[in-house]
Coordinates of C-alpha atoms and ligand atoms in Angstrom, one line a residue:
M1 CA 100.9 117.0 106.7
Q2 CA 101.1 120.1 104.5
Q3 CA 100.3 120.0 100.5
H4 CA 104.0 121.5 99.7
E5 CA 105.5 118.8 102.1
R6 CA 104.0 115.8 100.4
A7 CA 106.6 113.5 98.9
N8 CA 106.1 111.0 95.7
F9 CA 107.2 107.4 95.9
G10 CA 110.5 107.7 93.6
S11 CA 109.5 105.3 90.8
K12 CA 106.4 102.8 89.8
L13 CA 108.3 99.8 91.4
G14 CA 108.8 101.9 94.6
A15 CA 105.3 102.6 94.9
I16 CA 104.0 99.2 94.2
L17 CA 106.6 97.4 96.8
A18 CA 105.7 100.5 99.1
A19 CA 101.9 99.3 99.4
A20 CA 103.0 95.8 98.9
G21 CA 105.2 96.5 101.9
S22 CA 102.0 97.5 104.2
A23 CA 100.0 94.5 102.7
V24 CA 102.2 91.8 102.8
G25 CA 102.6 91.0 106.9
L26 CA 101.3 89.0 109.7
G27 CA 98.1 88.9 107.7
N28 CA 100.0 86.7 105.6
I29 CA 102.1 84.5 107.0
W30 CA 100.4 84.3 110.9
R31 CA 96.7 85.1 110.2
F32 CA 96.0 83.8 106.8
P33 CA 97.1 80.0 107.9
F34 CA 95.2 80.0 111.2
E35 CA 92.0 81.7 109.6
A36 CA 92.2 78.9 106.7
G37 CA 93.0 76.1 109.3
N38 CA 89.9 77.3 111.3
H39 CA 87.4 77.3 108.1
G40 CA 88.2 74.4 106.5
G41 CA 91.6 74.7 104.1
A42 CA 90.6 74.5 100.5
A43 CA 87.3 75.6 100.5
F44 CA 88.2 78.7 102.5
I45 CA 90.8 79.6 100.3
L46 CA 88.6 79.4 97.1
I47 CA 86.3 81.9 99.0
Y48 CA 89.4 84.2 99.6
L49 CA 90.4 84.3 96.2
G50 CA 86.8 85.2 94.9
C51 CA 86.7 87.9 98.0
V52 CA 90.3 89.3 96.9
F53 CA 89.1 89.5 93.2
I54 CA 85.5 90.7 93.4
F55 CA 85.9 93.0 96.4
G56 CA 89.3 93.6 97.1
L57 CA 91.0 94.8 93.8
P58 CA 88.1 96.9 92.8
I59 CA 88.0 98.8 96.4
M60 CA 91.9 99.1 96.2
I61 CA 91.8 100.6 93.3
A62 CA 88.6 102.9 94.8
E63 CA 91.0 103.6 97.8
F64 CA 94.2 104.7 95.4
V65 CA 91.5 107.2 93.5
I66 CA 90.5 108.7 96.6
G67 CA 94.0 109.2 98.1
R68 CA 95.8 110.3 94.6
R69 CA 92.9 112.7 93.9
S70 CA 92.8 114.1 97.5
K71 CA 96.7 114.0 98.1
A72 CA 95.6 113.6 101.7
S73 CA 95.6 111.0 104.2
T74 CA 92.6 109.3 105.1
G75 CA 91.5 111.6 107.9
K76 CA 91.5 114.4 105.3
A77 CA 90.8 113.0 102.1
Y78 CA 87.0 112.7 102.6
S79 CA 87.0 116.3 103.7
V80 CA 88.9 117.4 100.4
L81 CA 86.8 115.6 97.9
A82 CA 83.1 116.0 99.7
P83 CA 83.5 119.3 101.7
G84 CA 80.8 119.8 104.0
T85 CA 79.4 116.4 104.0
S86 CA 79.2 113.9 106.4
W87 CA 81.6 111.4 104.5
K88 CA 84.3 112.6 106.9
W89 CA 83.3 110.3 109.3
V90 CA 84.4 107.5 107.3
G91 CA 87.9 109.3 107.1
Y92 CA 87.8 109.2 111.1
F93 CA 86.3 105.9 111.4
G94 CA 89.3 104.8 109.0
V95 CA 91.7 105.8 111.8
L96 CA 89.9 104.7 114.8
T97 CA 90.1 101.1 112.8
G98 CA 93.6 101.4 112.0
F99 CA 94.6 102.6 115.4
L100 CA 93.0 99.2 117.1
I101 CA 94.5 96.9 114.8
L102 CA 97.8 98.8 115.4
G103 CA 97.7 97.9 119.0
Y104 CA 96.9 94.2 118.8
Y105 CA 98.8 93.5 115.7
S106 CA 101.9 95.2 117.3
V107 CA 101.6 92.3 120.0
V108 CA 102.1 89.6 117.4
A109 CA 104.5 91.8 116.0
G110 CA 106.6 91.9 119.4
W111 CA 106.1 88.0 119.3
T112 CA 108.4 87.6 116.2
L113 CA 110.9 89.7 118.2
E114 CA 111.1 87.0 120.6
Y115 CA 111.4 84.3 118.1
V116 CA 114.1 86.2 116.5
F117 CA 116.0 86.5 120.0
Q118 CA 115.4 82.6 120.6
A119 CA 116.3 81.7 117.1
A120 CA 119.7 83.9 117.6
I121 CA 120.8 82.0 120.9
G122 CA 120.2 78.8 119.6
G123 CA 116.8 78.2 121.5
F124 CA 115.3 76.1 119.1
S125 CA 117.6 73.2 118.7
G126 CA 117.0 69.9 120.0
K127 CA 113.8 70.6 121.0
T128 CA 110.5 68.6 120.3
P129 CA 107.5 69.5 118.7
G130 CA 105.9 69.3 122.3
D131 CA 108.6 71.5 123.6
F132 CA 107.7 74.0 121.2
V133 CA 104.1 74.2 122.1
G134 CA 105.4 74.5 125.6
M135 CA 107.6 77.6 124.9
F136 CA 105.1 79.3 123.1
N137 CA 101.7 79.0 126.1
D138 CA 104.7 79.9 128.5
F139 CA 106.0 82.8 126.4
S140 CA 102.6 84.3 125.4
K141 CA 100.9 83.8 128.9
D142 CA 104.1 85.2 130.6
P143 CA 102.7 88.8 132.1
L144 CA 106.0 90.8 131.4
R145 CA 108.2 89.4 128.6
P146 CA 105.7 90.1 125.6
L147 CA 105.0 93.5 127.1
L148 CA 108.8 94.5 126.6
W149 CA 108.9 93.0 123.3
L150 CA 105.7 95.1 122.6
F151 CA 107.4 98.0 123.8
I152 CA 110.3 97.6 121.8
F153 CA 108.4 96.8 118.6
I154 CA 106.2 100.1 119.1
A155 CA 109.3 102.2 119.7
L156 CA 110.6 100.8 116.4
T157 CA 107.9 101.7 114.5
H158 CA 107.5 105.3 116.0
F159 CA 111.3 105.8 115.2
V160 CA 111.0 105.4 111.7
I161 CA 107.6 107.2 111.8
V162 CA 109.5 110.3 113.4
K163 CA 112.5 110.0 111.1
G164 CA 110.0 110.5 107.9
V165 CA 109.6 107.3 106.2
K166 CA 109.6 108.2 102.3
S167 CA 112.9 106.8 101.3
G168 CA 113.2 104.4 104.7
I169 CA 109.7 102.7 103.4
E170 CA 110.6 102.3 99.5
K171 CA 114.5 101.3 99.9
S172 CA 113.7 98.8 102.7
A173 CA 110.6 97.3 100.7
K174 CA 112.8 97.0 97.5
I175 CA 115.2 94.9 99.6
M176 CA 112.8 93.0 101.7
M177 CA 110.2 92.0 99.8
P178 CA 112.2 90.1 97.3
L179 CA 114.3 88.3 100.1
L180 CA 111.3 87.6 101.8
F181 CA 109.8 86.1 98.7
V182 CA 113.0 83.7 98.1
L183 CA 112.8 82.7 101.3
I184 CA 109.1 81.8 101.8
V185 CA 109.8 79.8 98.4
L186 CA 112.8 77.6 99.8
L187 CA 110.4 77.2 102.9
A188 CA 107.7 75.7 101.1
V189 CA 110.2 73.3 99.3
C190 CA 111.6 72.2 102.8
S191 CA 108.1 71.7 104.3
V192 CA 106.7 69.9 101.3
M193 CA 109.1 67.2 101.6
L194 CA 108.7 66.6 105.3
P195 CA 107.4 63.2 106.2
G196 CA 103.4 62.8 106.3
A197 CA 103.6 66.2 104.4
W198 CA 101.0 65.4 102.2
K199 CA 98.1 65.5 104.4
G200 CA 98.8 69.1 104.7
I201 CA 98.9 69.3 101.0
E202 CA 95.7 67.5 100.6
F203 CA 94.3 70.0 103.6
L204 CA 95.3 73.0 101.0
L205 CA 94.2 71.6 98.0
K206 CA 91.3 69.2 98.4
P207 CA 87.8 71.7 99.1
D208 CA 85.7 70.3 101.6
F209 CA 82.2 72.2 100.7
S210 CA 80.6 70.5 103.6
K211 CA 82.5 73.0 105.9
V212 CA 81.3 76.2 104.2
T213 CA 79.1 78.0 106.5
S214 CA 78.2 81.7 106.7
H215 CA 81.5 82.0 109.1
V216 CA 83.5 81.0 106.4
F217 CA 82.3 83.7 104.0
L218 CA 83.0 86.5 106.6
G219 CA 86.0 85.1 107.5
A220 CA 87.5 85.2 103.9
M221 CA 86.0 88.7 103.4
G222 CA 87.8 89.6 106.6
Q223 CA 91.1 88.4 106.0
A224 CA 90.9 89.7 102.0
F225 CA 90.4 93.4 103.9
F226 CA 93.1 92.5 106.5
S227 CA 95.7 91.4 104.3
L228 CA 95.4 93.7 101.4
S229 CA 95.5 96.5 103.9
L230 CA 91.9 97.8 102.9
G231 CA 88.9 99.1 104.1
M232 CA 90.4 101.7 106.8
G233 CA 92.4 104.3 104.1
C234 CA 95.6 102.5 104.7
L235 CA 96.3 102.4 100.8
S236 CA 94.4 105.5 100.2
T237 CA 97.1 107.2 102.3
Y238 CA 100.0 105.7 100.4
A239 CA 98.5 106.9 97.1
S240 CA 98.7 110.0 98.3
Y241 CA 102.1 109.6 97.6
F242 CA 101.9 108.4 94.1
S243 CA 102.8 110.6 91.1
K244 CA 100.6 111.3 88.4
D245 CA 101.8 108.5 86.0
I246 CA 101.2 105.6 88.0
R247 CA 98.9 103.4 86.6
L248 CA 96.4 102.3 89.2
G249 CA 94.7 99.3 87.7
H250 CA 98.0 97.8 87.1
T251 CA 99.4 99.0 90.8
A252 CA 96.7 97.2 92.5
M253 CA 97.1 94.1 90.3
S254 CA 100.6 93.6 91.2
V255 CA 99.7 94.5 94.8
G256 CA 96.9 92.0 95.0
L257 CA 98.9 89.4 93.1
I258 CA 102.4 89.5 95.5
D259 CA 99.6 89.5 98.8
T260 CA 97.8 86.3 97.7
C261 CA 101.4 84.5 96.1
V262 CA 102.8 85.1 99.5
S263 CA 99.7 84.0 101.5
V264 CA 99.2 80.9 99.6
L265 CA 103.0 80.1 99.9
A266 CA 102.8 80.5 104.0
G267 CA 99.9 78.2 103.8
L268 CA 102.1 75.6 102.0
V269 CA 104.8 76.2 104.6
I270 CA 102.8 75.9 107.3
F271 CA 100.1 73.2 107.0
P272 CA 102.7 70.4 105.4
A273 CA 104.8 71.2 108.5
A274 CA 101.8 71.1 110.9
F275 CA 100.5 67.8 109.7
S276 CA 104.3 66.4 109.5
V277 CA 104.3 67.1 113.3
G278 CA 100.9 66.2 114.2
I279 CA 99.6 69.6 115.0
Q280 CA 96.1 70.4 114.5
P281 CA 95.9 73.0 111.6
D282 CA 93.6 75.0 113.4
A283 CA 95.6 75.9 116.6
G284 CA 94.7 79.4 116.2
P285 CA 97.3 81.9 116.7
S286 CA 100.0 80.1 118.1
L287 CA 100.4 78.2 114.9
I288 CA 102.9 79.7 112.8
F289 CA 105.0 80.1 116.3
I290 CA 104.7 76.4 117.0
T291 CA 105.0 74.7 113.6
L292 CA 108.1 77.0 112.1
P293 CA 110.4 76.2 114.6
N294 CA 109.8 72.8 114.1
V295 CA 109.9 73.0 110.3
F296 CA 113.9 74.7 110.9
Q297 CA 114.6 71.7 113.3
Q298 CA 113.4 68.5 111.1
A299 CA 114.3 70.1 107.5
F300 CA 117.7 70.7 108.5
G301 CA 118.3 68.6 111.4
D302 CA 121.5 67.0 109.8
I303 CA 122.9 70.6 109.1
P304 CA 122.7 72.5 112.2
F305 CA 124.2 75.3 110.8
L306 CA 121.5 75.6 108.3
S307 CA 118.5 75.2 110.5
Y308 CA 120.2 78.2 112.7
I309 CA 120.5 80.5 109.6
C310 CA 117.2 79.8 108.3
A311 CA 115.3 80.3 111.4
V312 CA 117.0 83.7 112.4
A313 CA 116.9 85.0 108.6
F314 CA 112.9 83.8 108.6
Y315 CA 112.2 85.5 111.9
V316 CA 114.2 88.6 111.1
L317 CA 112.3 89.0 107.6
L318 CA 109.0 88.3 109.4
A319 CA 109.5 91.3 111.7
L320 CA 110.6 93.2 109.0
A321 CA 107.3 92.5 107.2
A322 CA 105.6 93.1 110.2
L323 CA 107.4 96.7 110.6
T324 CA 106.4 97.6 107.0
S325 CA 103.0 96.9 107.9
T326 CA 103.0 98.7 111.6
I327 CA 104.4 101.8 109.8
S328 CA 101.6 102.2 107.5
L329 CA 99.1 101.8 110.2
H330 CA 100.5 104.3 112.2
E331 CA 101.1 106.5 109.5
V332 CA 97.5 106.9 109.0
A333 CA 96.8 108.0 112.5
T334 CA 99.9 109.8 113.1
A335 CA 99.0 112.0 109.6
F336 CA 95.5 112.3 110.9
L337 CA 96.2 114.3 114.3
H338 CA 98.9 116.3 112.4
E339 CA 96.5 117.6 109.5
K340 CA 93.5 118.0 111.9
F341 CA 94.8 119.0 115.1
R342 CA 97.7 120.7 113.9
F343 CA 100.1 118.6 116.1
S344 CA 103.6 118.5 115.1
R345 CA 104.4 114.8 113.7
G346 CA 106.4 114.1 116.5
K347 CA 104.1 115.0 119.0
A348 CA 101.1 113.1 116.9
A349 CA 103.3 110.3 117.0
R350 CA 104.2 110.3 120.3
L351 CA 100.4 110.3 121.3
I352 CA 99.5 107.4 118.7
S353 CA 102.6 105.4 120.2
C354 CA 101.7 105.7 123.7
S355 CA 98.0 104.7 123.3
C356 CA 98.7 102.1 121.3
L357 CA 100.9 100.6 123.6
L358 CA 98.0 100.6 126.2
I359 CA 95.9 98.7 123.7
G360 CA 98.9 96.5 123.3
I361 CA 99.3 96.0 126.8
V362 CA 95.6 94.8 127.3
A363 CA 95.4 92.9 124.4
S364 CA 98.8 91.1 125.4
L365 CA 97.7 90.5 129.1
S366 CA 94.1 88.9 128.0
L367 CA 95.9 85.9 126.6
G368 CA 97.4 85.4 130.0
D369 CA 96.5 86.5 132.9
W370 CA 93.4 88.6 131.9
S371 CA 92.0 85.8 129.8
E372 CA 88.9 85.5 132.2
Y373 CA 87.7 88.8 131.0
R374 CA 85.8 88.1 128.0
I375 CA 83.6 89.6 125.3
A376 CA 80.9 87.6 124.0
S377 CA 83.1 84.4 124.6
L378 CA 86.1 86.2 123.2
T379 CA 89.1 87.5 124.8
I380 CA 90.0 91.1 124.5
F381 CA 92.9 90.3 121.8
D382 CA 90.4 88.0 120.0
A383 CA 87.5 90.5 120.3
L384 CA 89.7 93.5 118.3
D385 CA 90.3 91.2 115.9
F386 CA 87.2 90.3 115.2
L387 CA 85.6 93.8 115.5
T388 CA 88.2 95.3 113.1
A389 CA 88.8 92.9 110.5
K390 CA 85.4 91.1 110.2
I391 CA 83.0 94.0 110.7
M392 CA 85.2 97.7 110.6
L393 CA 87.3 96.9 107.7
P394 CA 84.6 95.2 105.1
L395 CA 82.4 98.2 106.5
G396 CA 84.9 100.8 105.7
G397 CA 85.7 99.2 102.3
M398 CA 82.0 99.2 101.6
L399 CA 81.6 102.9 102.5
A400 CA 84.9 103.6 100.2
A401 CA 83.5 101.9 97.3
I402 CA 79.9 103.8 97.5
F403 CA 81.7 107.0 98.0
V404 CA 83.6 106.4 94.5
G405 CA 80.8 104.1 92.8
W406 CA 78.2 106.6 93.4
F407 CA 79.1 110.0 95.3
L408 CA 82.2 111.2 93.3
K409 CA 82.3 112.6 90.0
R410 CA 82.4 110.1 86.9
K411 CA 85.1 112.3 85.2
I412 CA 87.1 112.3 88.4
V413 CA 87.3 108.5 88.7
R414 CA 87.9 108.1 85.2
D415 CA 90.4 110.9 84.8
E416 CA 92.4 108.8 87.8
V417 CA 91.8 105.3 86.5
T418 CA 93.2 106.7 83.1
N419 CA 95.6 109.1 84.2
N420 CA 94.0 111.5 82.7
G421 CA 93.0 109.7 79.3
L422 CA 97.1 108.9 78.6
I423 CA 96.3 105.3 79.5
K424 CA 93.5 102.8 78.8
A425 CA 91.4 101.3 81.7
P426 CA 89.4 98.3 79.9
Y427 CA 88.2 97.2 83.2
Y428 CA 86.4 100.4 83.9
S429 CA 82.8 99.4 83.3
A430 CA 83.4 96.6 85.6
F431 CA 85.0 98.0 88.1
M432 CA 82.4 100.7 88.4
F433 CA 79.6 97.9 88.4
I434 CA 81.5 96.1 91.0
L435 CA 81.7 99.4 93.1
K436 CA 77.9 100.5 92.6
Y437 CA 76.2 97.1 93.0
V438 CA 78.4 93.8 94.0
A439 CA 80.4 95.3 96.3
P440 CA 77.7 97.3 98.7
I441 CA 75.1 94.5 98.1
G442 CA 77.8 91.4 98.6
I443 CA 79.2 92.8 101.8
S444 CA 75.7 93.5 103.3
F445 CA 74.5 90.3 102.3
I446 CA 77.4 88.5 104.0
F447 CA 76.7 90.5 107.3
I448 CA 73.2 89.9 107.2
N449 CA 73.9 86.3 107.2
E450 CA 76.1 86.4 109.9
L451 CA 74.3 88.6 112.0
G452 CA 71.5 86.3 111.7
W453 CA 73.5 83.5 112.7
L454 CA 74.8 85.7 115.6
G455 CA 70.8 86.4 116.6
Ligands
LIG1 N1 97.7 93.9 105.5 C1 99.0 94.0 106.6 C2 99.2 92.4 106.8 O1 98.7 91.6 106.4 C3 98.6 94.4 108.0 C4 97.8 95.7 107.5 C5 98.6 97.0 107.3 C6 96.5 96.2 107.9 N2 97.9 98.0 107.1 C7 96.6 97.6 107.2 C8 95.4 95.7 107.8 C9 95.3 98.4 107.3 C10 94.1 96.6 107.5 C11 94.2 97.5 107.3 O2 99.8 92.0 107.9

């Protein structure tokens, strides 16, 4: 994208909500609960919160600095700020990471459309918890149906990207984010009132530190990066649309807060409901697709119309939340091809959509017909998730921290976080200390620990 074409988000609130639109997505409602479930619940959540504050927020501000200063998408930002150096590879690495995430993320995004469809035709009514398990397994292992929804979801993303998204992203985020919030609060209330829900609440609130291993740290760190859309330059690309008067620290705090609240609320919806119907919290990627239809059934069983409306509304919102996230991932790769190879935006978007469809097809089939093809005992779908969230994102985030902490001129960083001296940034010293020392050392430490275990 050329400099003169660059639009800004219209308002500060718009910028916050657009970034929050990228951050809030399947990561919060689908991935967070099963990661927490796999890693022992409350202890994981505490470590997760630590990762958000210690690594997440400072790295988010660092990405904002890179994006707003360079006024370029991540594929070009490093070449603008550090011309002629190898830092450009960090930008390319980010584009690759985002592209791989888009591939398997779109598969799950497609599932949300199937559930919108099922909810809309009344397919949940009269089903028992066991039926929902069967329904999900049959669907996700089907060789064709998930692929159809995958195709539709990528087509939707493609359509928005090609149309140009400035007012689209900002406007839809302003409507959707508050709505999603209200709905998830309502659902959490319903869920904690189900019979036997207290076991789920206990699972969420009572940390069991005997379950804390190095996997838990890597899991929590990966989840923090994934959920906050960090480590591949997604938010730095959005920050290139920020105007001069946006306060970077304040924006990062708001996005972090909104994202974390949605994740914790999602936990409050899923775990009490899961325990109430006797589903194990470590059920993995299927967790929300099995427990949630149950919540709708059981919570409003006496008022079928309410169950129906809530189920449809929830899955529509989930699909839309996923869409604002896939748009942000797609934008990074499309802008890269457009800027680097001078493809038209349409051609760039077509190339990305088609190749991401291919990755999606492989990821989707790896859960059914192709499940015997494994990488280190993981299905291709799980391997993509592991590689991107637990390796590539933390690595990319660490490199962004080192870039801003050690390489970028102090004055540039200070000018960006203080809006050229117009506002105060009392967190500046702590922020720089984290970027220079805590993030690189902490992230390396977690890696070494986990690799030690792997070896
Ligand atoms: N954060 C989004 C979610 O929670 C997914 C996402 C969008 C993402 N952009 C990203 C993840 C960039 C990692 C990097 O669903």
